[in-house]
Amino acid sequence: MANENNTTSQGERFLKIFSAVLIIINFIIAFLVYPKLPEQVPSHWNFKGEVDGYSGPFAGAFMLPLVLLGCYIMFWIIPRIDPRRANYMKMGRVFWIISTALIVFLSALYWSTIAIALGYMENLPPLIYLGSGLLFIILGNYFGKIRFNYTLGIRTPWTLANEEVWYKTHRFAGPIWIIGGLVMVIAGFLPSFWPPVIFVISLLIITLIPMVYSFILFRKIDDTN
């Protein structure tokens, strides 16, 4: 047990350091590219994958690194202020695996946006589908290990009202999110019309099915009691 806790602690420490280093790298990139960015930096893409929103060079260079820094600080604070903070200790490094996956995803999005602004890339949407799919796969893989809390996981009125509903919903949703993530990854390689359609449908499915399941399960348990 001691060795297991020590391994978890080391793994968690590595993830915290890795995330911090990644954020520092993003700020270094921001300072390096800021003087080179054009007046308009792509910041938003529509359903067809066309750029329909721009930001200035300062926002384009520093906005996401600042957002990531804010997220990182929150990842440190949340386990200390959540009413169920004791459960974060029981999760071990799962919380930081998920947090680091999000930081990696947003960092990749930032790098891609900068590359497009500087003319090194032409298109971002396929990377969004691939990155989102991988993120959902990671989340789904660890859903069964997420302890009851008020911040991380599938937070519906019914999962938050009953711990049994919480655990059963997350175990049920895990495979669904993994399959949905795989579908999103595959969609990233399809012709331009299909990726956004498949992405939206997959997102609706992996969101709505666990939500409905948690409601039905809660009603069933409530009726039994």
mmCIF file of C-alpha atoms in Angstrom:
data_model
loop_
_atom_site.group_PDB
_atom_site.id
_atom_site.type_symbol
_atom_site.label_atom_id
_atom_site.label_comp_id
_atom_site.label_asym_id
_atom_site.label_seq_id
_atom_site.Cartn_x
_atom_site.Cartn_y
_atom_site.Cartn_z
ATOM 1 C CA MET A 1 0.000 0.000 0.000
ATOM 2 C CA ALA A 2 2.846 2.384 0.876
ATOM 3 C CA ASN A 3 4.577 1.662 -2.436
ATOM 4 C CA GLU A 4 1.310 2.236 -4.303
ATOM 5 C CA ASN A 5 0.747 5.584 -2.578
ATOM 6 C CA ASN A 6 4.346 6.574 -3.262
ATOM 7 C CA THR A 7 3.960 5.714 -6.963
ATOM 8 C CA THR A 8 0.724 7.714 -7.158
ATOM 9 C CA SER A 9 2.382 10.670 -5.447
ATOM 10 C CA GLN A 10 5.336 10.565 -7.854
ATOM 11 C CA GLY A 11 3.020 10.293 -10.856
ATOM 12 C CA GLU A 12 0.919 13.212 -9.636
ATOM 13 C CA ARG A 13 4.031 15.303 -9.007
ATOM 14 C CA PHE A 14 5.286 14.581 -12.534
ATOM 15 C CA LEU A 15 1.949 15.643 -14.055
ATOM 16 C CA LYS A 16 1.942 18.895 -12.085
ATOM 17 C CA ILE A 17 5.495 19.713 -13.166
ATOM 18 C CA PHE A 18 4.826 18.678 -16.775
ATOM 19 C CA SER A 19 1.742 20.920 -16.935
ATOM 20 C CA ALA A 20 3.648 23.852 -15.427
ATOM 21 C CA VAL A 21 6.523 23.435 -17.902
ATOM 22 C CA LEU A 22 4.055 23.278 -20.792
ATOM 23 C CA ILE A 23 2.444 26.542 -19.696
ATOM 24 C CA ILE A 24 5.861 28.205 -19.372
ATOM 25 C CA ILE A 25 6.716 27.032 -22.902
ATOM 26 C CA ASN A 26 3.465 28.567 -24.148
ATOM 27 C CA PHE A 27 4.371 31.920 -22.606
ATOM 28 C CA ILE A 28 7.845 31.740 -24.169
ATOM 29 C CA ILE A 29 6.219 31.063 -27.540
ATOM 30 C CA ALA A 30 3.838 33.987 -26.957
ATOM 31 C CA PHE A 31 6.694 36.441 -26.329
ATOM 32 C CA LEU A 32 8.625 35.135 -29.348
ATOM 33 C CA VAL A 33 5.766 35.219 -31.869
ATOM 34 C CA TYR A 34 3.974 38.368 -30.684
ATOM 35 C CA PRO A 35 6.129 40.774 -32.775
ATOM 36 C CA LYS A 36 5.646 38.542 -35.846
ATOM 37 C CA LEU A 37 1.875 38.088 -35.731
ATOM 38 C CA PRO A 38 -0.366 39.849 -38.277
ATOM 39 C CA GLU A 39 -2.996 42.386 -37.249
ATOM 40 C CA GLN A 40 -5.682 39.699 -37.482
ATOM 41 C CA VAL A 41 -5.139 36.339 -35.790
ATOM 42 C CA PRO A 42 -7.758 33.582 -36.390
ATOM 43 C CA SER A 43 -9.661 32.908 -33.184
ATOM 44 C CA HIS A 44 -12.900 31.200 -34.217
ATOM 45 C CA TRP A 45 -14.072 28.748 -36.881
ATOM 46 C CA ASN A 46 -17.663 28.164 -38.029
ATOM 47 C CA PHE A 47 -19.450 24.867 -38.616
ATOM 48 C CA LYS A 48 -17.936 24.599 -42.108
ATOM 49 C CA GLY A 49 -14.412 25.042 -40.808
ATOM 50 C CA GLU A 50 -14.112 28.605 -42.112
ATOM 51 C CA VAL A 51 -12.514 31.347 -40.037
ATOM 52 C CA ASP A 52 -15.260 33.727 -38.902
ATOM 53 C CA GLY A 53 -13.584 35.435 -35.973
ATOM 54 C CA TYR A 54 -10.286 37.250 -35.440
ATOM 55 C CA SER A 55 -8.400 38.782 -32.548
ATOM 56 C CA GLY A 56 -5.530 41.223 -32.352
ATOM 57 C CA PRO A 57 -1.899 40.084 -32.097
ATOM 58 C CA PHE A 58 -1.702 40.544 -28.311
ATOM 59 C CA ALA A 59 -4.836 38.488 -27.638
ATOM 60 C CA GLY A 60 -3.773 35.946 -30.252
ATOM 61 C CA ALA A 61 -0.396 35.492 -28.579
ATOM 62 C CA PHE A 62 -1.279 35.683 -24.880
ATOM 63 C CA MET A 63 -4.961 34.835 -24.410
ATOM 64 C CA LEU A 64 -4.674 31.028 -24.370
ATOM 65 C CA PRO A 65 -1.481 30.949 -22.275
ATOM 66 C CA LEU A 66 -3.265 33.162 -19.726
ATOM 67 C CA VAL A 67 -6.330 30.907 -19.818
ATOM 68 C CA LEU A 68 -4.098 27.876 -19.271
ATOM 69 C CA LEU A 69 -2.380 29.585 -16.348
ATOM 70 C CA GLY A 70 -5.788 30.330 -14.836
ATOM 71 C CA CYS A 71 -6.849 26.705 -15.324
ATOM 72 C CA TYR A 72 -3.647 25.439 -13.719
ATOM 73 C CA ILE A 73 -4.182 27.632 -10.669
ATOM 74 C CA MET A 74 -7.780 26.418 -10.416
ATOM 75 C CA PHE A 75 -6.607 22.802 -10.635
ATOM 76 C CA TRP A 76 -4.555 23.461 -7.509
ATOM 77 C CA ILE A 77 -7.358 25.296 -5.687
ATOM 78 C CA ILE A 78 -10.385 23.102 -6.506
ATOM 79 C CA PRO A 79 -9.300 20.006 -4.504
ATOM 80 C CA ARG A 80 -8.864 22.264 -1.475
ATOM 81 C CA ILE A 81 -12.237 24.056 -1.606
ATOM 82 C CA ASP A 82 -14.585 21.384 -2.965
ATOM 83 C CA PRO A 83 -16.958 20.225 -0.177
ATOM 84 C CA ARG A 84 -15.963 16.674 -1.138
ATOM 85 C CA ARG A 85 -12.252 17.450 -1.121
ATOM 86 C CA ALA A 86 -11.427 14.212 0.718
ATOM 87 C CA ASN A 87 -12.462 12.303 -2.400
ATOM 88 C CA TYR A 88 -9.731 13.997 -4.443
ATOM 89 C CA MET A 89 -7.178 12.223 -2.270
ATOM 90 C CA LYS A 90 -8.918 8.925 -3.000
ATOM 91 C CA MET A 91 -8.747 9.597 -6.754
ATOM 92 C CA GLY A 92 -4.967 9.625 -6.606
ATOM 93 C CA ARG A 93 -3.464 11.014 -9.794
ATOM 94 C CA VAL A 94 -6.661 10.660 -11.864
ATOM 95 C CA PHE A 95 -7.592 14.312 -11.293
ATOM 96 C CA TRP A 96 -4.230 15.482 -12.595
ATOM 97 C CA ILE A 97 -4.247 13.054 -15.529
ATOM 98 C CA ILE A 98 -7.502 14.624 -16.709
ATOM 99 C CA SER A 99 -6.281 18.161 -15.936
ATOM 100 C CA THR A 100 -3.021 17.592 -17.808
ATOM 101 C CA ALA A 101 -4.880 16.119 -20.792
ATOM 102 C CA LEU A 102 -6.942 19.318 -20.994
ATOM 103 C CA ILE A 103 -3.819 21.492 -20.792
ATOM 104 C CA VAL A 104 -2.134 19.451 -23.550
ATOM 105 C CA PHE A 105 -5.237 19.729 -25.756
ATOM 106 C CA LEU A 106 -5.521 23.505 -25.328
ATOM 107 C CA SER A 107 -1.764 23.887 -25.865
ATOM 108 C CA ALA A 108 -1.992 21.979 -29.155
ATOM 109 C CA LEU A 109 -4.906 24.218 -30.147
ATOM 110 C CA TYR A 110 -2.798 27.273 -29.314
ATOM 111 C CA TRP A 111 0.205 26.061 -31.297
ATOM 112 C CA SER A 112 -1.998 25.285 -34.289
ATOM 113 C CA THR A 113 -3.626 28.719 -34.172
ATOM 114 C CA ILE A 114 -0.229 30.421 -34.074
ATOM 115 C CA ALA A 115 1.010 28.239 -36.954
ATOM 116 C CA ILE A 116 -2.019 29.231 -39.041
ATOM 117 C CA ALA A 117 -1.552 32.925 -38.224
ATOM 118 C CA LEU A 118 2.092 32.725 -39.340
ATOM 119 C CA GLY A 119 1.209 30.853 -42.527
ATOM 120 C CA TYR A 120 2.695 27.472 -41.600
ATOM 121 C CA MET A 121 -0.702 25.738 -41.616
ATOM 122 C CA GLU A 122 -3.887 26.267 -43.593
ATOM 123 C CA ASN A 123 -6.594 24.475 -41.651
ATOM 124 C CA LEU A 124 -7.404 23.838 -37.998
ATOM 125 C CA PRO A 125 -10.723 21.902 -37.800
ATOM 126 C CA PRO A 126 -9.301 18.387 -38.483
ATOM 127 C CA LEU A 127 -6.981 18.881 -35.510
ATOM 128 C CA ILE A 128 -9.948 19.926 -33.378
ATOM 129 C CA TYR A 129 -11.749 16.671 -34.141
ATOM 130 C CA LEU A 130 -8.647 14.559 -33.542
ATOM 131 C CA GLY A 131 -7.697 16.374 -30.351
ATOM 132 C CA SER A 132 -11.240 16.413 -28.994
ATOM 133 C CA GLY A 133 -11.619 12.717 -29.751
ATOM 134 C CA LEU A 134 -8.429 11.831 -27.888
ATOM 135 C CA LEU A 135 -9.498 13.998 -24.952
ATOM 136 C CA PHE A 136 -12.871 12.234 -24.726
ATOM 137 C CA ILE A 137 -11.131 8.846 -24.907
ATOM 138 C CA ILE A 138 -8.921 9.787 -21.947
ATOM 139 C CA LEU A 139 -11.893 11.111 -19.983
ATOM 140 C CA GLY A 140 -13.955 8.012 -20.697
ATOM 141 C CA ASN A 141 -11.099 5.746 -19.682
ATOM 142 C CA TYR A 142 -10.921 7.338 -16.223
ATOM 143 C CA PHE A 143 -14.618 7.999 -15.603
ATOM 144 C CA GLY A 144 -14.963 4.909 -13.445
ATOM 145 C CA LYS A 145 -12.263 6.218 -11.087
ATOM 146 C CA ILE A 146 -13.706 9.693 -10.553
ATOM 147 C CA ARG A 147 -14.951 9.939 -6.979
ATOM 148 C CA PHE A 148 -18.052 11.884 -6.049
ATOM 149 C CA ASN A 149 -17.352 15.649 -6.169
ATOM 150 C CA TYR A 150 -18.914 18.929 -7.283
ATOM 151 C CA THR A 151 -16.401 19.950 -9.957
ATOM 152 C CA LEU A 152 -15.144 17.097 -12.126
ATOM 153 C CA GLY A 153 -17.277 14.561 -13.972
ATOM 154 C CA ILE A 154 -20.880 14.220 -15.148
ATOM 155 C CA ARG A 155 -22.686 16.722 -12.961
ATOM 156 C CA THR A 156 -26.426 16.363 -13.428
ATOM 157 C CA PRO A 157 -29.003 17.083 -10.702
ATOM 158 C CA TRP A 158 -29.369 13.325 -10.261
ATOM 159 C CA THR A 159 -25.692 12.358 -10.029
ATOM 160 C CA LEU A 160 -25.110 15.153 -7.513
ATOM 161 C CA ALA A 161 -28.119 14.080 -5.449
ATOM 162 C CA ASN A 162 -27.112 10.437 -5.037
ATOM 163 C CA GLU A 163 -23.643 8.887 -4.834
ATOM 164 C CA GLU A 164 -24.854 5.538 -6.174
ATOM 165 C CA VAL A 165 -26.241 7.310 -9.243
ATOM 166 C CA TRP A 166 -22.923 9.157 -9.590
ATOM 167 C CA TYR A 167 -20.779 6.013 -9.644
ATOM 168 C CA LYS A 168 -23.092 3.938 -11.829
ATOM 169 C CA THR A 169 -23.536 6.788 -14.322
ATOM 170 C CA HIS A 170 -19.780 7.276 -14.683
ATOM 171 C CA ARG A 171 -19.138 3.550 -15.127
ATOM 172 C CA PHE A 172 -21.922 3.469 -17.722
ATOM 173 C CA ALA A 173 -20.693 6.597 -19.526
ATOM 174 C CA GLY A 174 -17.015 5.589 -19.714
ATOM 175 C CA PRO A 175 -17.292 3.181 -22.681
ATOM 176 C CA ILE A 176 -19.719 5.549 -24.432
ATOM 177 C CA TRP A 177 -17.229 8.408 -24.242
ATOM 178 C CA ILE A 178 -14.397 6.174 -25.440
ATOM 179 C CA ILE A 179 -16.432 5.045 -28.457
ATOM 180 C CA GLY A 180 -17.562 8.622 -29.110
ATOM 181 C CA GLY A 181 -13.947 9.789 -28.957
ATOM 182 C CA LEU A 182 -12.847 7.104 -31.421
ATOM 183 C CA VAL A 183 -15.614 8.177 -33.807
ATOM 184 C CA MET A 184 -14.415 11.800 -33.567
ATOM 185 C CA VAL A 185 -10.833 10.746 -34.303
ATOM 186 C CA ILE A 186 -11.975 8.817 -37.381
ATOM 187 C CA ALA A 187 -14.116 11.785 -38.458
ATOM 188 C CA GLY A 188 -10.988 13.936 -38.595
ATOM 189 C CA PHE A 189 -9.768 11.907 -41.583
ATOM 190 C CA LEU A 190 -13.021 12.098 -43.571
ATOM 191 C CA PRO A 191 -13.919 14.575 -46.358
ATOM 192 C CA SER A 192 -14.712 18.107 -45.187
ATOM 193 C CA PHE A 193 -18.523 17.766 -45.062
ATOM 194 C CA TRP A 194 -18.615 14.862 -42.606
ATOM 195 C CA PRO A 195 -16.304 15.782 -39.690
ATOM 196 C CA PRO A 196 -18.444 18.597 -38.229
ATOM 197 C CA VAL A 197 -21.656 16.585 -38.680
ATOM 198 C CA ILE A 198 -20.215 13.478 -37.016
ATOM 199 C CA PHE A 199 -18.582 15.568 -34.286
ATOM 200 C CA VAL A 200 -21.833 17.301 -33.292
ATOM 201 C CA ILE A 201 -23.847 14.054 -33.388
ATOM 202 C CA SER A 202 -21.207 12.226 -31.311
ATOM 203 C CA LEU A 203 -21.077 15.081 -28.809
ATOM 204 C CA LEU A 204 -24.857 15.038 -28.397
ATOM 205 C CA ILE A 205 -24.905 11.258 -27.943
ATOM 206 C CA ILE A 206 -22.155 11.073 -25.315
ATOM 207 C CA THR A 207 -23.753 13.995 -23.453
ATOM 208 C CA LEU A 208 -27.442 13.089 -23.585
ATOM 209 C CA ILE A 209 -27.309 9.307 -23.045
ATOM 210 C CA PRO A 210 -25.511 9.481 -19.651
ATOM 211 C CA MET A 211 -27.770 12.370 -18.641
ATOM 212 C CA VAL A 212 -30.929 10.393 -19.413
ATOM 213 C CA TYR A 213 -29.436 7.296 -17.768
ATOM 214 C CA SER A 214 -28.723 9.208 -14.551
ATOM 215 C CA PHE A 215 -32.326 10.474 -14.467
ATOM 216 C CA ILE A 216 -33.819 7.009 -15.025
ATOM 217 C CA LEU A 217 -31.482 5.430 -12.463
ATOM 218 C CA PHE A 218 -32.271 8.105 -9.887
ATOM 219 C CA ARG A 219 -36.018 7.626 -10.347
ATOM 220 C CA LYS A 220 -35.602 3.868 -10.050
ATOM 221 C CA ILE A 221 -33.588 4.120 -6.829
ATOM 222 C CA ASP A 222 -35.932 6.764 -5.461
ATOM 223 C CA ASP A 223 -39.001 4.629 -6.163
ATOM 224 C CA THR A 224 -37.345 1.618 -4.522
ATOM 225 C CA ASN A 225 -36.571 3.592 -1.391
#
